CSV table of C-alpha atoms in Angstrom, one decimal:
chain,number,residue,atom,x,y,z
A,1,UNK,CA,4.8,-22.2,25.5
A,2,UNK,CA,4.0,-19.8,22.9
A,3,UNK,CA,2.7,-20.8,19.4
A,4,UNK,CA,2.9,-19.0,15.9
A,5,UNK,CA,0.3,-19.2,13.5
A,6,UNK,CA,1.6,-18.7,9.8
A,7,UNK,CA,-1.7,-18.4,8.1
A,8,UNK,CA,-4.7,-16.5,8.9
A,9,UNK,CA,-6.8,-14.6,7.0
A,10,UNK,CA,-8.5,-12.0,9.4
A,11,UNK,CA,-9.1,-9.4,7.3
A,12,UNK,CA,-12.4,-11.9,6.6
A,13,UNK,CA,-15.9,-10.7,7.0
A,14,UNK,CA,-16.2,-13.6,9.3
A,15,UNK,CA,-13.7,-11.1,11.8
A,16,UNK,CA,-15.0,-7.7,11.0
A,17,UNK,CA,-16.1,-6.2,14.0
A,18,UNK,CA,-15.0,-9.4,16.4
A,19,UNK,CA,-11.2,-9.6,15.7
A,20,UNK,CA,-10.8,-8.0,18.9
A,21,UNK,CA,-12.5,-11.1,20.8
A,22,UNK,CA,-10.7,-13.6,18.8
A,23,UNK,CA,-7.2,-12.4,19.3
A,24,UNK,CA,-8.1,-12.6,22.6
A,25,UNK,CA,-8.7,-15.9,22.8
A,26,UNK,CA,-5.7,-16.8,20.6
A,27,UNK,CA,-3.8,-15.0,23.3
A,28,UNK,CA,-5.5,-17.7,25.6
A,29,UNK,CA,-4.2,-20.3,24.1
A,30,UNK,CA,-0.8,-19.2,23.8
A,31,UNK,CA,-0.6,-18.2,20.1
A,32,UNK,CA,1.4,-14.8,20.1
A,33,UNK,CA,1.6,-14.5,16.6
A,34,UNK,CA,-0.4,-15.0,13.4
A,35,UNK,CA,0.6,-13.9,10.1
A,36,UNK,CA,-2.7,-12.2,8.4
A,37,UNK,CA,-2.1,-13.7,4.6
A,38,UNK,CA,-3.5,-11.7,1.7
A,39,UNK,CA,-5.9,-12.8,-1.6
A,40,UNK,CA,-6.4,-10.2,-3.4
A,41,UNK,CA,-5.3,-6.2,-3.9
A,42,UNK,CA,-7.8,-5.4,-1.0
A,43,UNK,CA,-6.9,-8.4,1.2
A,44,UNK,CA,-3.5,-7.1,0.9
A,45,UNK,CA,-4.1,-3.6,1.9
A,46,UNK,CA,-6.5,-4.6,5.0
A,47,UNK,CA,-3.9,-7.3,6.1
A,48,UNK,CA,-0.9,-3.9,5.9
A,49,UNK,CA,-3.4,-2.1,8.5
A,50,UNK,CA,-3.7,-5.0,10.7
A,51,UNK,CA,-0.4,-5.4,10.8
A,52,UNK,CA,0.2,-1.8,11.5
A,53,UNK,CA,-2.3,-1.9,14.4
A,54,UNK,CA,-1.6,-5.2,16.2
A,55,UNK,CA,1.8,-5.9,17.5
A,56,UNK,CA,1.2,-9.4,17.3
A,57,UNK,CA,0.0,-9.5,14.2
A,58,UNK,CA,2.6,-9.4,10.5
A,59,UNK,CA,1.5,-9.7,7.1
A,60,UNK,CA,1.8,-10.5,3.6
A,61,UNK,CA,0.5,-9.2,0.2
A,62,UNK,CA,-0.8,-11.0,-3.0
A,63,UNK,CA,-3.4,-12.6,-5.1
A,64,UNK,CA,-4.4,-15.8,-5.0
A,65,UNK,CA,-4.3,-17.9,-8.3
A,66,UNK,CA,-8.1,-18.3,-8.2
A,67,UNK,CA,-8.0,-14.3,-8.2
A,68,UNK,CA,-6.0,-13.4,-10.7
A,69,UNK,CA,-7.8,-13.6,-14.1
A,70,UNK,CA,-8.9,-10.2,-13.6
A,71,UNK,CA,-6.1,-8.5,-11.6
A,72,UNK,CA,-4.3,-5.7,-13.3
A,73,UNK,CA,-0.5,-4.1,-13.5
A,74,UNK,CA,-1.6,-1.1,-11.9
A,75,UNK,CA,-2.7,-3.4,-9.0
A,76,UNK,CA,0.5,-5.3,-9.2
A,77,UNK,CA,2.3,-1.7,-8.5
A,78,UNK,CA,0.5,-1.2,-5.5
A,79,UNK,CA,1.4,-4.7,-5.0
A,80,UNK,CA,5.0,-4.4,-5.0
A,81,UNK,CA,5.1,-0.9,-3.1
A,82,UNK,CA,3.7,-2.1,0.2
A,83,UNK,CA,5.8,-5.5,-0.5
A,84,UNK,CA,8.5,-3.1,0.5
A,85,UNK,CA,7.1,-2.4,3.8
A,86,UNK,CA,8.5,-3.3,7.2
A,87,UNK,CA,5.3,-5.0,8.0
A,88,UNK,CA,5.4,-7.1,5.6
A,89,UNK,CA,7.1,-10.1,5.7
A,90,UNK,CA,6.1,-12.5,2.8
A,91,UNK,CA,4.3,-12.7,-0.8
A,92,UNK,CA,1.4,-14.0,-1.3
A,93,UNK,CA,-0.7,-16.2,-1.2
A,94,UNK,CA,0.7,-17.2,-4.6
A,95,UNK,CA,0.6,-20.5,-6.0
A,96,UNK,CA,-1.6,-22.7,-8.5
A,97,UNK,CA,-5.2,-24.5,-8.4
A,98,UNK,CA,-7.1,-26.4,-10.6
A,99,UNK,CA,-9.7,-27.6,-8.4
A,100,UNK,CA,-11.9,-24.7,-8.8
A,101,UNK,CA,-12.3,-23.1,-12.3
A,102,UNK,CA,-12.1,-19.6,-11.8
A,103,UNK,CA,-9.3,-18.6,-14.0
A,104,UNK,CA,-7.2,-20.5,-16.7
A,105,UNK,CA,-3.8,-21.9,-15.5
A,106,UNK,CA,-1.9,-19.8,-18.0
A,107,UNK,CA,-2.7,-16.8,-16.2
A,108,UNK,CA,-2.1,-18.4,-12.7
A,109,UNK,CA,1.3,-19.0,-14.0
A,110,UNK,CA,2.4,-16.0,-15.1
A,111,UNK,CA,1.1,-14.0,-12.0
A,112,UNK,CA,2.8,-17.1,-9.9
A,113,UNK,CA,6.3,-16.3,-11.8
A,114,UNK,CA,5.7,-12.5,-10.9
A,115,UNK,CA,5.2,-13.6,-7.1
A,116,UNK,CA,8.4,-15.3,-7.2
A,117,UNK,CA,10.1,-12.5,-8.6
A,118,UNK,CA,9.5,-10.2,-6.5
A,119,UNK,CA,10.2,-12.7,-3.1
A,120,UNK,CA,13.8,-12.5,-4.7
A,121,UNK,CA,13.7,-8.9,-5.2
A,122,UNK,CA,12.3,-7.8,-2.0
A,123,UNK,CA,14.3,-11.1,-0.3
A,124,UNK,CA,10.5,-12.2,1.5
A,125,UNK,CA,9.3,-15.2,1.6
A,126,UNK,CA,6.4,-17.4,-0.5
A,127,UNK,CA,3.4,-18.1,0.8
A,128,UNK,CA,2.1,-21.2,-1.9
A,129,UNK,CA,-0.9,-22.2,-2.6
A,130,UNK,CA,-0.9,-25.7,-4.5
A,131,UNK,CA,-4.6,-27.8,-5.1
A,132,UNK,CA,-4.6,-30.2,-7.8
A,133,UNK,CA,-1.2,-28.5,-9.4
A,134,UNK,CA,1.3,-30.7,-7.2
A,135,UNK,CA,3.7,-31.4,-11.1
A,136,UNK,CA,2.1,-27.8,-12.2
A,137,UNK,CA,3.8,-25.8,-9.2
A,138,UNK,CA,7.1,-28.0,-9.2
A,139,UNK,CA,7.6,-27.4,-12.6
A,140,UNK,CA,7.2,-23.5,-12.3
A,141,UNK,CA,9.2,-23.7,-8.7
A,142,UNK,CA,12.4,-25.5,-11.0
A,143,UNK,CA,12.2,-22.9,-13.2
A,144,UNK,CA,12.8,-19.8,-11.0
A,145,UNK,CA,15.4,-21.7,-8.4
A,146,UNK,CA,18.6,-18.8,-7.5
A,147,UNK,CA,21.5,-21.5,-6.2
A,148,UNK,CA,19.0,-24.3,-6.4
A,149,UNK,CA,16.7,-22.9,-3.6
A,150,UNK,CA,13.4,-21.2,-3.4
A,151,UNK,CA,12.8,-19.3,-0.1
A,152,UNK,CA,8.9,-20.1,0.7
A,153,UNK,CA,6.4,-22.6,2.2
A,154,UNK,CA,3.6,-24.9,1.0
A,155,UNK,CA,1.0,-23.5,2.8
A,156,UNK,CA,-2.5,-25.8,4.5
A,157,UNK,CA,-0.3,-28.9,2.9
A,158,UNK,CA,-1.8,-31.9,1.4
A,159,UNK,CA,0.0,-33.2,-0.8
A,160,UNK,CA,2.1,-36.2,-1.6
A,161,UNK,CA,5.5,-37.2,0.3
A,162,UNK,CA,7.5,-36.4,-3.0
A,163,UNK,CA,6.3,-33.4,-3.7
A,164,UNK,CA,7.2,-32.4,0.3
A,165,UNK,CA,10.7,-33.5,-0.3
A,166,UNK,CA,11.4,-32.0,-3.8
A,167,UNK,CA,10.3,-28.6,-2.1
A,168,UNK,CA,12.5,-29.5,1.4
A,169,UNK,CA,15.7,-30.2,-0.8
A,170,UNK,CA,15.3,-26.5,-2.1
A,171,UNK,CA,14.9,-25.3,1.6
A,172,UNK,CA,11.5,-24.5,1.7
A,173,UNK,CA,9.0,-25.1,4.9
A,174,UNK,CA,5.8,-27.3,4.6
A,175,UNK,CA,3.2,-25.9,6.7
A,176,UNK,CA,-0.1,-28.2,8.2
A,177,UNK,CA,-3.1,-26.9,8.5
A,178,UNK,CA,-6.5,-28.7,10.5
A,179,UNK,CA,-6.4,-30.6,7.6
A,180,UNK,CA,-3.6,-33.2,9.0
A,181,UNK,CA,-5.9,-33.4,12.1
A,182,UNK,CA,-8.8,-35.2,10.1
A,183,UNK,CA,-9.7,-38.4,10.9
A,184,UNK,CA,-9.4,-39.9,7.2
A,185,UNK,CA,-5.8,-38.0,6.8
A,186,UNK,CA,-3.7,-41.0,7.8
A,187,UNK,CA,-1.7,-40.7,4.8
A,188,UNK,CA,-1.2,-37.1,5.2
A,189,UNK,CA,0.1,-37.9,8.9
A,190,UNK,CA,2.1,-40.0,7.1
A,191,UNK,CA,3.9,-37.4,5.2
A,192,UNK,CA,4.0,-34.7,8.2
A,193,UNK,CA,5.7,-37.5,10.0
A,194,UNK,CA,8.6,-37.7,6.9
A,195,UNK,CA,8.8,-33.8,7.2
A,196,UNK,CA,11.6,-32.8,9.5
A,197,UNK,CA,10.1,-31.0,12.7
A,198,UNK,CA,13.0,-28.1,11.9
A,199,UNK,CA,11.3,-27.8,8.8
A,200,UNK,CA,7.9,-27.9,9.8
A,201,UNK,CA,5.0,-24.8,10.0
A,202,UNK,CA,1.5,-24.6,11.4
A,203,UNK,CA,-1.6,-22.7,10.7
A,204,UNK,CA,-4.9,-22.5,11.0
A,205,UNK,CA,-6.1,-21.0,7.6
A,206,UNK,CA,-8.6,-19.3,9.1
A,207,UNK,CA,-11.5,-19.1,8.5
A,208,UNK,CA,-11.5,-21.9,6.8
A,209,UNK,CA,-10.9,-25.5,7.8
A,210,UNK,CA,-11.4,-25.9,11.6
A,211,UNK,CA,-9.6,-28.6,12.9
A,212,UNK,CA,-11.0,-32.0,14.6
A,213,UNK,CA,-13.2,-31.5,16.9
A,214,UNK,CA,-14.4,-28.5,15.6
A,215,UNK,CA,-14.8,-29.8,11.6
A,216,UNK,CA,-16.9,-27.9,9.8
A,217,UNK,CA,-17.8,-25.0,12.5
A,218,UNK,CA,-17.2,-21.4,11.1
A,219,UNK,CA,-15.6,-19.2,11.5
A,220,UNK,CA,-11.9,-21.1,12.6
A,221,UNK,CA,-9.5,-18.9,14.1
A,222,UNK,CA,-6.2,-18.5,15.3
A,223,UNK,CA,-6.7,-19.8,19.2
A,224,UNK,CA,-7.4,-23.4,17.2
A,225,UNK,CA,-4.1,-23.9,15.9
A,226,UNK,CA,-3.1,-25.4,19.0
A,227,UNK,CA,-4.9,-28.6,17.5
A,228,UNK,CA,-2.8,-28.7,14.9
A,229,UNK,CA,0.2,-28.5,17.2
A,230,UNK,CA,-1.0,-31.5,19.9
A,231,UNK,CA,-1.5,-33.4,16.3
A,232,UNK,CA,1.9,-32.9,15.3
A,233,UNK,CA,3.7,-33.7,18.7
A,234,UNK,CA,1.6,-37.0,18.6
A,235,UNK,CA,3.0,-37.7,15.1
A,236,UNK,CA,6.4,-37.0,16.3
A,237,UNK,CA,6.4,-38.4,19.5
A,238,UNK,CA,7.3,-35.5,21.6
A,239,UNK,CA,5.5,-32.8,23.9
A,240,UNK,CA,3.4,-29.9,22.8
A,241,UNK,CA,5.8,-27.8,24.3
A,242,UNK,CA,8.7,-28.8,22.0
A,243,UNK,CA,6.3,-28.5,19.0
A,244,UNK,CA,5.4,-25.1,19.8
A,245,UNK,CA,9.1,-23.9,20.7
A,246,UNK,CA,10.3,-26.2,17.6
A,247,UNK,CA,7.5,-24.4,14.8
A,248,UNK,CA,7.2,-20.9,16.6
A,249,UNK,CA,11.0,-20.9,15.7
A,250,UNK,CA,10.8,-21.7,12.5
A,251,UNK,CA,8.1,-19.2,11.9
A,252,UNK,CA,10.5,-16.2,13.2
A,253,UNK,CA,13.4,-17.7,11.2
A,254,UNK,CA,11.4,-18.4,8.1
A,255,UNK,CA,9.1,-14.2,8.4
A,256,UNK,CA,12.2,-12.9,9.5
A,257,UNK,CA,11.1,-11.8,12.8
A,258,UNK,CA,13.3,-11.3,15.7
């Protein structure tokens, strides 16, 4: 049984000097993988070297919407350089938030629009942030389909059952984070329930948003995404061991990863 998780930031202060220790207990539970996901033009280049040092360990470069008011092109160049690299396998975290107020939506968009570009360019997937922006991000998403599809995932999903399934008809992944394992998220359940398995992701978001029973303990890390899994083969009705062979899967399809 071997789990994958998608979303991780360990480049994190929260890690520095103790990622050691906590891949090794994500090896311990199982999780042989975990995608370090990028925020910023820093993020990005610490989440390259991690990748570059642990086997287990891919990445992806970006800024985050609630980053971007004060990113610049020269940034972006770097940006789209190491985008280029093996060990890279997606863009982003990209997306759109209006829950916090740290930069005006305008300017979310049109680094959003650049993300997108260059996933078709360099043919790597999305990584999507969406909070509060569910019409927001669907509208930009429309806009930039190639064949009517849009190669990315909605990462730490909470969102509504129609905005799941606009984003599944264009082939994209939803991905649950500790979130869906919350004791008020019945109605998200609800929704990873309509998402097909096959189309299904997992993630811990670490450091962020440790699942039940650890809610609210810092730092989260990969190891606890096997929470989110046992959550998910209770929603679907099948064993852990089918979740994890079912999502680590799709996680190798969806990074390319052989």
């Amino acid at each position: 049984m071997q789990f994958f998780d998608t979303h991780a930031h360990l480049d994190a202060k929260q890690f520095t000097d103790r990622l050691d220790y906590y891949l090794d207990l994500a090896s311990k539970a199982d999780v042989v993988q975990v995608c370090a996901v990028a925020t910023d033009r820093d993020s990005s280049l610490r989440s390259l070297h991690l990748s570059e040092k642990y086997p287990q360990i891919c990445a992806s470069v970006g800024v985050h919407p609630n980053y971007c008011l004060n990113f610049s092109d020269s940034q972006w160049k770097e940006i789209e350089a190491w985008a280029r690299s093996d060990e890279i396998v997606a863009i982003g975290e990209t997306g759109l938030d209006l829950y916090w107020d740290h930069c005006p939506l305008e300017i979310q968009q049109q680094w959003f629009s650049r993300h997108i570009e260059l996933s078709f360019a360099t043919q790597k997937p999305l990584i999507i942030h969406i909070r509060e922006t569910e019409k927001e991000t669907i509208d930009l998403l429309a806009d930039h389909l190639v064949d009517g599809k849009i190669l990315g995932v909605l990462h730490s999903f909470a969102g509504s059952e129609n905005t799941a399934k606009q984003c599944l008809e264009w082939g994209m992944y939803i991905s649950f984070s500790g979130i869906l394992t919350y004791k008020n998220s019945h109605e998200l359940r609800q929704v990873a329930a309509a998402v097909p398995p096959e189309k299904t992701l997992i993630e811990t978001d670490s450091p962020y948003l440790s699942p039940h029973p650890y809610r609210g303990q810092r730092p989260n890390h990969p190891a606890m995404v096997r929470c989110v899994a046992e959550c998910l083969a209770e929603i679907h009705g099948c064993t852990l061991e089918q979740i994890a062979n079912i999502t680590t899967g799709n996680a190798r399809r969806f990074f390319g990863i052989s």
